[in-house]
Amino acid sequence: DADVTQTPRNRITKTGKRIMLECSQTKGHDRMYWYRQDPGLGLRLIYYSFDVKDINKGEISDGYSVSRQAQAKFSLSLESAIPNQTALYFCATGLAGVPDTQYFGPGTRLTVL
Amino acid sequence: TQLLEQSPQFLSIQEGENLTVYCNSSSVFSSLQWYRQEPGEGPVLLVTVVTGGEVKKLKRLTFQFGDARKDSSLHITAAQPGDTGLYLCAGGSISGSARQLTFGSGTQLTVLP
Protein backbone atom coordinates (compact mmCIF):
# COMPACT_ATOMS: atom_id res chain seq x y z
CA ASP A 1 0.00 0.00 0.00
CA ALA A 2 1.12 3.54 -0.75
CA ASP A 3 2.55 5.51 2.17
CA VAL A 4 0.98 8.79 1.03
CA THR A 5 -2.45 8.64 -0.56
CA GLN A 6 -4.51 11.38 -2.14
CA THR A 7 -8.20 11.45 -2.96
CA PRO A 8 -9.64 12.01 -5.44
CA ARG A 9 -7.04 11.35 -8.13
CA ASN A 10 -8.99 13.34 -10.69
CA ARG A 11 -11.67 15.96 -10.23
CA ILE A 12 -13.58 18.18 -12.61
CA THR A 13 -15.58 20.98 -11.06
CA LYS A 14 -17.23 24.25 -12.01
CA THR A 15 -16.29 27.80 -11.16
CA GLY A 16 -17.59 28.81 -7.74
CA LYS A 17 -17.86 25.32 -6.31
CA ARG A 18 -16.23 24.38 -3.01
CA ILE A 19 -14.05 21.32 -3.17
CA MET A 20 -11.79 19.43 -0.82
CA LEU A 21 -8.72 17.39 -1.61
CA GLU A 22 -7.64 14.88 0.99
CA CYS A 23 -4.28 13.45 1.94
CA SER A 24 -3.50 10.57 4.27
CA GLN A 25 -0.15 9.11 5.27
CA THR A 26 1.03 6.01 7.07
CA LYS A 27 4.67 7.11 7.34
CA GLY A 28 4.26 8.56 10.82
CA HIS A 29 5.74 11.87 9.71
CA ASP A 30 4.94 15.07 11.57
CA ARG A 31 5.27 17.40 8.63
CA MET A 32 2.80 17.64 5.78
CA TYR A 33 2.70 19.91 2.75
CA TRP A 34 0.43 20.87 -0.12
CA TYR A 35 1.92 21.91 -3.47
CA ARG A 36 0.51 22.74 -6.86
CA GLN A 37 2.31 22.00 -10.10
CA ASP A 38 1.79 23.92 -13.31
CA PRO A 39 3.66 23.35 -16.57
CA GLY A 40 6.88 25.36 -16.64
CA LEU A 41 6.47 26.56 -13.07
CA GLY A 42 7.58 23.55 -11.07
CA LEU A 43 6.09 22.89 -7.66
CA ARG A 44 4.86 25.78 -5.57
CA LEU A 45 4.05 25.50 -1.87
CA ILE A 46 0.48 26.31 -0.84
CA TYR A 47 0.41 25.43 2.87
CA TYR A 48 2.41 23.36 5.29
CA SER A 49 1.98 21.95 8.77
CA PHE A 50 4.66 20.81 11.18
CA ASP A 51 2.22 19.20 13.60
CA VAL A 52 -1.50 18.97 14.29
CA LYS A 53 -1.75 22.44 15.83
CA ASP A 54 0.55 24.15 13.35
CA ILE A 55 -0.58 25.63 10.01
CA ASN A 56 1.56 27.90 7.87
CA LYS A 57 0.98 29.71 4.60
CA GLY A 58 3.24 28.97 1.71
CA GLU A 59 4.09 30.93 -1.39
CA ILE A 60 0.60 30.82 -2.97
CA SER A 61 -2.01 30.39 -0.22
CA ASP A 62 -4.61 32.88 -1.51
CA GLY A 63 -7.84 31.09 -2.45
CA TYR A 64 -6.96 27.98 -0.45
CA SER A 65 -7.41 26.76 3.10
CA VAL A 66 -6.23 23.66 4.93
CA SER A 67 -7.12 21.51 7.89
CA ARG A 68 -4.83 19.16 9.79
CA GLN A 69 -7.37 16.81 11.30
CA ALA A 70 -4.81 14.40 12.70
CA GLN A 71 -1.13 13.65 12.34
CA ALA A 72 -1.94 11.43 9.39
CA LYS A 73 -4.47 13.64 7.61
CA PHE A 74 -4.11 17.00 5.87
CA SER A 75 -6.85 18.34 3.63
CA LEU A 76 -6.82 21.22 1.15
CA SER A 77 -9.96 23.21 0.36
CA LEU A 78 -10.80 25.57 -2.45
CA GLU A 79 -13.62 27.69 -1.08
CA SER A 80 -14.76 28.98 -4.46
CA ALA A 81 -12.89 27.35 -7.30
CA ILE A 82 -11.74 29.42 -10.28
CA PRO A 83 -10.30 28.27 -13.62
CA ASN A 84 -6.73 29.36 -12.84
CA GLN A 85 -6.71 26.85 -9.99
CA THR A 86 -6.66 24.10 -12.61
CA ALA A 87 -3.43 22.23 -11.83
CA LEU A 88 -1.86 19.11 -10.39
CA TYR A 89 -1.95 19.10 -6.60
CA PHE A 90 0.51 17.13 -4.53
CA CYS A 91 0.59 16.30 -0.87
CA ALA A 92 3.93 15.52 0.72
CA THR A 93 5.17 14.42 4.12
CA GLY A 94 8.48 14.96 5.80
CA LEU A 95 10.61 14.39 8.85
CA ALA A 96 12.25 17.17 10.77
CA GLY A 97 15.98 17.43 10.39
CA VAL A 98 18.69 18.64 8.11
CA PRO A 99 18.07 18.46 5.29
CA ASP A 100 14.37 18.02 4.80
CA THR A 101 13.35 15.07 2.73
CA GLN A 102 9.83 14.99 1.40
CA TYR A 103 7.74 12.06 0.23
CA PHE A 104 5.07 12.83 -2.29
CA GLY A 105 1.66 11.38 -2.93
CA PRO A 106 0.51 10.46 -6.45
CA GLY A 107 -1.25 13.78 -7.02
CA THR A 108 -4.74 15.02 -7.81
CA ARG A 109 -5.50 16.45 -11.22
CA LEU A 110 -8.03 19.24 -10.74
CA THR A 111 -9.86 20.91 -13.58
CA VAL A 112 -12.03 23.96 -12.93
CA LEU A 113 -14.37 24.78 -15.78
CA THR B 1 12.03 34.91 -2.88
CA GLN B 2 14.57 32.25 -3.71
CA LEU B 3 14.48 31.06 -7.31
CA LEU B 4 15.97 28.01 -8.95
CA GLU B 5 16.39 27.92 -12.70
CA GLN B 6 16.82 24.62 -14.49
CA SER B 7 18.25 24.13 -17.93
CA PRO B 8 17.51 22.86 -20.41
CA GLN B 9 13.76 22.82 -20.02
CA PHE B 10 13.43 19.98 -22.54
CA LEU B 11 16.00 17.41 -23.63
CA SER B 12 15.56 14.56 -26.10
CA ILE B 13 18.47 12.21 -26.69
CA GLN B 14 19.23 8.75 -28.03
CA GLU B 15 19.84 5.77 -25.79
CA GLY B 16 23.50 5.51 -24.85
CA GLU B 17 24.25 9.23 -24.95
CA ASN B 18 25.47 11.25 -21.98
CA LEU B 19 23.72 14.37 -20.71
CA THR B 20 23.95 17.05 -18.07
CA VAL B 21 21.17 19.16 -16.60
CA TYR B 22 21.75 22.24 -14.53
CA CYS B 23 20.13 23.94 -11.58
CA ASN B 24 21.18 27.52 -10.81
CA SER B 25 20.30 30.20 -8.31
CA SER B 26 21.56 33.50 -7.01
CA SER B 27 20.66 32.30 -3.51
CA VAL B 28 22.59 30.03 -1.19
CA PHE B 29 20.87 26.83 -0.09
CA SER B 30 21.58 24.61 2.88
CA SER B 31 20.89 21.52 0.80
CA LEU B 32 20.06 20.62 -2.74
CA GLN B 33 17.88 17.72 -3.75
CA TRP B 34 17.09 16.07 -7.05
CA TYR B 35 13.77 14.37 -7.72
CA ARG B 36 12.47 12.41 -10.70
CA GLN B 37 8.80 12.49 -11.61
CA GLU B 38 7.04 10.14 -13.99
CA PRO B 39 3.62 10.77 -15.56
CA GLY B 40 0.75 10.24 -13.14
CA GLU B 41 3.04 10.06 -10.13
CA GLY B 42 4.54 12.36 -7.55
CA PRO B 43 8.24 13.29 -7.48
CA VAL B 44 10.58 10.69 -6.00
CA LEU B 45 13.78 11.74 -4.26
CA LEU B 46 16.98 10.66 -6.00
CA VAL B 47 19.65 12.32 -3.88
CA THR B 48 20.42 15.04 -1.35
CA VAL B 49 23.68 17.00 -1.30
CA VAL B 50 24.54 19.27 1.60
CA THR B 51 28.20 20.27 1.38
CA GLY B 52 29.60 22.74 -1.12
CA GLY B 53 31.57 20.83 -3.75
CA GLU B 54 29.98 17.53 -2.81
CA VAL B 55 29.68 14.85 -5.48
CA LYS B 56 27.39 11.86 -5.17
CA LYS B 57 27.02 8.96 -7.55
CA LEU B 58 23.96 6.77 -7.95
CA LYS B 59 24.76 4.12 -10.55
CA ARG B 60 24.90 6.05 -13.84
CA LEU B 61 23.82 9.34 -12.25
CA THR B 62 26.33 11.82 -10.84
CA PHE B 63 25.18 14.78 -8.78
CA GLN B 64 27.31 17.76 -7.86
CA PHE B 65 26.66 20.67 -5.51
CA GLY B 66 28.49 23.87 -6.36
CA ASP B 67 31.22 25.16 -4.06
CA ALA B 68 29.13 28.20 -3.15
CA ARG B 69 25.97 26.07 -2.67
CA LYS B 70 24.11 28.10 -5.29
CA ASP B 71 24.04 25.59 -8.12
CA SER B 72 23.98 21.90 -8.90
CA SER B 73 24.27 19.56 -11.84
CA LEU B 74 23.02 16.11 -12.70
CA HIS B 75 25.00 14.06 -15.18
CA ILE B 76 23.65 10.83 -16.66
CA THR B 77 26.02 8.45 -18.38
CA ALA B 78 24.78 6.12 -21.11
CA ALA B 79 21.16 7.17 -20.79
CA GLN B 80 18.46 4.53 -21.04
CA PRO B 81 14.75 4.84 -21.92
CA GLY B 82 13.96 4.16 -18.26
CA ASP B 83 15.65 7.45 -17.39
CA THR B 84 12.84 9.32 -19.15
CA GLY B 85 11.01 11.66 -16.81
CA LEU B 86 10.82 15.12 -15.31
CA TYR B 87 13.89 15.96 -13.22
CA LEU B 88 13.36 18.54 -10.51
CA CYS B 89 15.92 20.20 -8.31
CA ALA B 90 14.92 21.63 -4.95
CA GLY B 91 16.86 23.86 -2.59
CA GLY B 92 16.49 23.69 1.17
CA SER B 93 16.11 26.97 2.99
CA ILE B 94 19.21 27.97 4.88
CA SER B 95 17.90 29.19 8.20
CA GLY B 96 15.10 29.30 10.67
CA SER B 97 12.45 26.87 11.78
CA ALA B 98 10.51 27.24 8.53
CA ARG B 99 12.43 24.63 6.61
CA GLN B 100 11.04 24.53 3.11
CA LEU B 101 12.04 23.41 -0.32
CA THR B 102 12.13 25.72 -3.31
CA PHE B 103 11.64 23.77 -6.51
CA GLY B 104 13.00 24.48 -9.94
CA SER B 105 10.71 24.31 -12.95
CA GLY B 106 12.15 20.99 -14.09
CA THR B 107 13.91 19.39 -17.05
CA GLN B 108 11.79 17.04 -19.14
CA LEU B 109 14.11 14.28 -20.38
CA THR B 110 13.16 11.87 -23.12
CA VAL B 111 15.52 9.02 -23.97
CA LEU B 112 14.70 7.42 -27.27
CA PRO B 113 15.47 3.72 -27.87
Coordinates of C-alpha atoms in Angstrom, one line a residue:
Chain A
D1 CA 0.0 0.0 0.0
A2 CA 1.1 3.5 -0.8
D3 CA 2.5 5.5 2.2
V4 CA 1.0 8.8 1.0
T5 CA -2.5 8.6 -0.6
Q6 CA -4.5 11.4 -2.1
T7 CA -8.2 11.4 -3.0
P8 CA -9.6 12.0 -5.4
R9 CA -7.0 11.3 -8.1
N10 CA -9.0 13.3 -10.7
R11 CA -11.7 16.0 -10.2
I12 CA -13.6 18.2 -12.6
T13 CA -15.6 21.0 -11.1
K14 CA -17.2 24.2 -12.0
T15 CA -16.3 27.8 -11.2
G16 CA -17.6 28.8 -7.7
K17 CA -17.9 25.3 -6.3
R18 CA -16.2 24.4 -3.0
I19 CA -14.1 21.3 -3.2
M20 CA -11.8 19.4 -0.8
L21 CA -8.7 17.4 -1.6
E22 CA -7.6 14.9 1.0
C23 CA -4.3 13.4 1.9
S24 CA -3.5 10.6 4.3
Q25 CA -0.2 9.1 5.3
T26 CA 1.0 6.0 7.1
K27 CA 4.7 7.1 7.3
G28 CA 4.3 8.6 10.8
H29 CA 5.7 11.9 9.7
D30 CA 4.9 15.1 11.6
R31 CA 5.3 17.4 8.6
M32 CA 2.8 17.6 5.8
Y33 CA 2.7 19.9 2.7
W34 CA 0.4 20.9 -0.1
Y35 CA 1.9 21.9 -3.5
R36 CA 0.5 22.7 -6.9
Q37 CA 2.3 22.0 -10.1
D38 CA 1.8 23.9 -13.3
P39 CA 3.7 23.3 -16.6
G40 CA 6.9 25.4 -16.6
L41 CA 6.5 26.6 -13.1
G42 CA 7.6 23.6 -11.1
L43 CA 6.1 22.9 -7.7
R44 CA 4.9 25.8 -5.6
L45 CA 4.1 25.5 -1.9
I46 CA 0.5 26.3 -0.8
Y47 CA 0.4 25.4 2.9
Y48 CA 2.4 23.4 5.3
S49 CA 2.0 22.0 8.8
F50 CA 4.7 20.8 11.2
D51 CA 2.2 19.2 13.6
V52 CA -1.5 19.0 14.3
K53 CA -1.7 22.4 15.8
D54 CA 0.6 24.1 13.4
I55 CA -0.6 25.6 10.0
N56 CA 1.6 27.9 7.9
K57 CA 1.0 29.7 4.6
G58 CA 3.2 29.0 1.7
E59 CA 4.1 30.9 -1.4
I60 CA 0.6 30.8 -3.0
S61 CA -2.0 30.4 -0.2
D62 CA -4.6 32.9 -1.5
G63 CA -7.8 31.1 -2.4
Y64 CA -7.0 28.0 -0.5
S65 CA -7.4 26.8 3.1
V66 CA -6.2 23.7 4.9
S67 CA -7.1 21.5 7.9
R68 CA -4.8 19.2 9.8
Q69 CA -7.4 16.8 11.3
A70 CA -4.8 14.4 12.7
Q71 CA -1.1 13.7 12.3
A72 CA -1.9 11.4 9.4
K73 CA -4.5 13.6 7.6
F74 CA -4.1 17.0 5.9
S75 CA -6.9 18.3 3.6
L76 CA -6.8 21.2 1.2
S77 CA -10.0 23.2 0.4
L78 CA -10.8 25.6 -2.4
E79 CA -13.6 27.7 -1.1
S80 CA -14.8 29.0 -4.5
A81 CA -12.9 27.3 -7.3
I82 CA -11.7 29.4 -10.3
P83 CA -10.3 28.3 -13.6
N84 CA -6.7 29.4 -12.8
Q85 CA -6.7 26.8 -10.0
T86 CA -6.7 24.1 -12.6
A87 CA -3.4 22.2 -11.8
L88 CA -1.9 19.1 -10.4
Y89 CA -2.0 19.1 -6.6
F90 CA 0.5 17.1 -4.5
C91 CA 0.6 16.3 -0.9
A92 CA 3.9 15.5 0.7
T93 CA 5.2 14.4 4.1
G94 CA 8.5 15.0 5.8
L95 CA 10.6 14.4 8.8
A96 CA 12.3 17.2 10.8
G97 CA 16.0 17.4 10.4
V98 CA 18.7 18.6 8.1
P99 CA 18.1 18.5 5.3
D100 CA 14.4 18.0 4.8
T101 CA 13.3 15.1 2.7
Q102 CA 9.8 15.0 1.4
Y103 CA 7.7 12.1 0.2
F104 CA 5.1 12.8 -2.3
G105 CA 1.7 11.4 -2.9
P106 CA 0.5 10.5 -6.5
G107 CA -1.2 13.8 -7.0
T108 CA -4.7 15.0 -7.8
R109 CA -5.5 16.4 -11.2
L110 CA -8.0 19.2 -10.7
T111 CA -9.9 20.9 -13.6
V112 CA -12.0 24.0 -12.9
L113 CA -14.4 24.8 -15.8
Chain B
T1 CA 12.0 34.9 -2.9
Q2 CA 14.6 32.2 -3.7
L3 CA 14.5 31.1 -7.3
L4 CA 16.0 28.0 -9.0
E5 CA 16.4 27.9 -12.7
Q6 CA 16.8 24.6 -14.5
S7 CA 18.3 24.1 -17.9
P8 CA 17.5 22.9 -20.4
Q9 CA 13.8 22.8 -20.0
F10 CA 13.4 20.0 -22.5
L11 CA 16.0 17.4 -23.6
S12 CA 15.6 14.6 -26.1
I13 CA 18.5 12.2 -26.7
Q14 CA 19.2 8.7 -28.0
E15 CA 19.8 5.8 -25.8
G16 CA 23.5 5.5 -24.9
E17 CA 24.2 9.2 -25.0
N18 CA 25.5 11.2 -22.0
L19 CA 23.7 14.4 -20.7
T20 CA 24.0 17.0 -18.1
V21 CA 21.2 19.2 -16.6
Y22 CA 21.8 22.2 -14.5
C23 CA 20.1 23.9 -11.6
N24 CA 21.2 27.5 -10.8
S25 CA 20.3 30.2 -8.3
S26 CA 21.6 33.5 -7.0
S27 CA 20.7 32.3 -3.5
V28 CA 22.6 30.0 -1.2
F29 CA 20.9 26.8 -0.1
S30 CA 21.6 24.6 2.9
S31 CA 20.9 21.5 0.8
L32 CA 20.1 20.6 -2.7
Q33 CA 17.9 17.7 -3.7
W34 CA 17.1 16.1 -7.0
Y35 CA 13.8 14.4 -7.7
R36 CA 12.5 12.4 -10.7
Q37 CA 8.8 12.5 -11.6
E38 CA 7.0 10.1 -14.0
P39 CA 3.6 10.8 -15.6
G40 CA 0.8 10.2 -13.1
E41 CA 3.0 10.1 -10.1
G42 CA 4.5 12.4 -7.6
P43 CA 8.2 13.3 -7.5
V44 CA 10.6 10.7 -6.0
L45 CA 13.8 11.7 -4.3
L46 CA 17.0 10.7 -6.0
V47 CA 19.6 12.3 -3.9
T48 CA 20.4 15.0 -1.4
V49 CA 23.7 17.0 -1.3
V50 CA 24.5 19.3 1.6
T51 CA 28.2 20.3 1.4
G52 CA 29.6 22.7 -1.1
G53 CA 31.6 20.8 -3.8
E54 CA 30.0 17.5 -2.8
V55 CA 29.7 14.9 -5.5
K56 CA 27.4 11.9 -5.2
K57 CA 27.0 9.0 -7.5
L58 CA 24.0 6.8 -7.9
K59 CA 24.8 4.1 -10.5
R60 CA 24.9 6.1 -13.8
L61 CA 23.8 9.3 -12.2
T62 CA 26.3 11.8 -10.8
F63 CA 25.2 14.8 -8.8
Q64 CA 27.3 17.8 -7.9
F65 CA 26.7 20.7 -5.5
G66 CA 28.5 23.9 -6.4
D67 CA 31.2 25.2 -4.1
A68 CA 29.1 28.2 -3.1
R69 CA 26.0 26.1 -2.7
K70 CA 24.1 28.1 -5.3
D71 CA 24.0 25.6 -8.1
S72 CA 24.0 21.9 -8.9
S73 CA 24.3 19.6 -11.8
L74 CA 23.0 16.1 -12.7
H75 CA 25.0 14.1 -15.2
I76 CA 23.7 10.8 -16.7
T77 CA 26.0 8.5 -18.4
A78 CA 24.8 6.1 -21.1
A79 CA 21.2 7.2 -20.8
Q80 CA 18.5 4.5 -21.0
P81 CA 14.8 4.8 -21.9
G82 CA 14.0 4.2 -18.3
D83 CA 15.6 7.5 -17.4
T84 CA 12.8 9.3 -19.2
G85 CA 11.0 11.7 -16.8
L86 CA 10.8 15.1 -15.3
Y87 CA 13.9 16.0 -13.2
L88 CA 13.4 18.5 -10.5
C89 CA 15.9 20.2 -8.3
A90 CA 14.9 21.6 -5.0
G91 CA 16.9 23.9 -2.6
G92 CA 16.5 23.7 1.2
S93 CA 16.1 27.0 3.0
I94 CA 19.2 28.0 4.9
S95 CA 17.9 29.2 8.2
G96 CA 15.1 29.3 10.7
S97 CA 12.5 26.9 11.8
A98 CA 10.5 27.2 8.5
R99 CA 12.4 24.6 6.6
Q100 CA 11.0 24.5 3.1
L101 CA 12.0 23.4 -0.3
T102 CA 12.1 25.7 -3.3
F103 CA 11.6 23.8 -6.5
G104 CA 13.0 24.5 -9.9
S105 CA 10.7 24.3 -13.0
G106 CA 12.1 21.0 -14.1
T107 CA 13.9 19.4 -17.0
Q108 CA 11.8 17.0 -19.1
L109 CA 14.1 14.3 -20.4
T110 CA 13.2 11.9 -23.1
V111 CA 15.5 9.0 -24.0
L112 CA 14.7 7.4 -27.3
P113 CA 15.5 3.7 -27.9

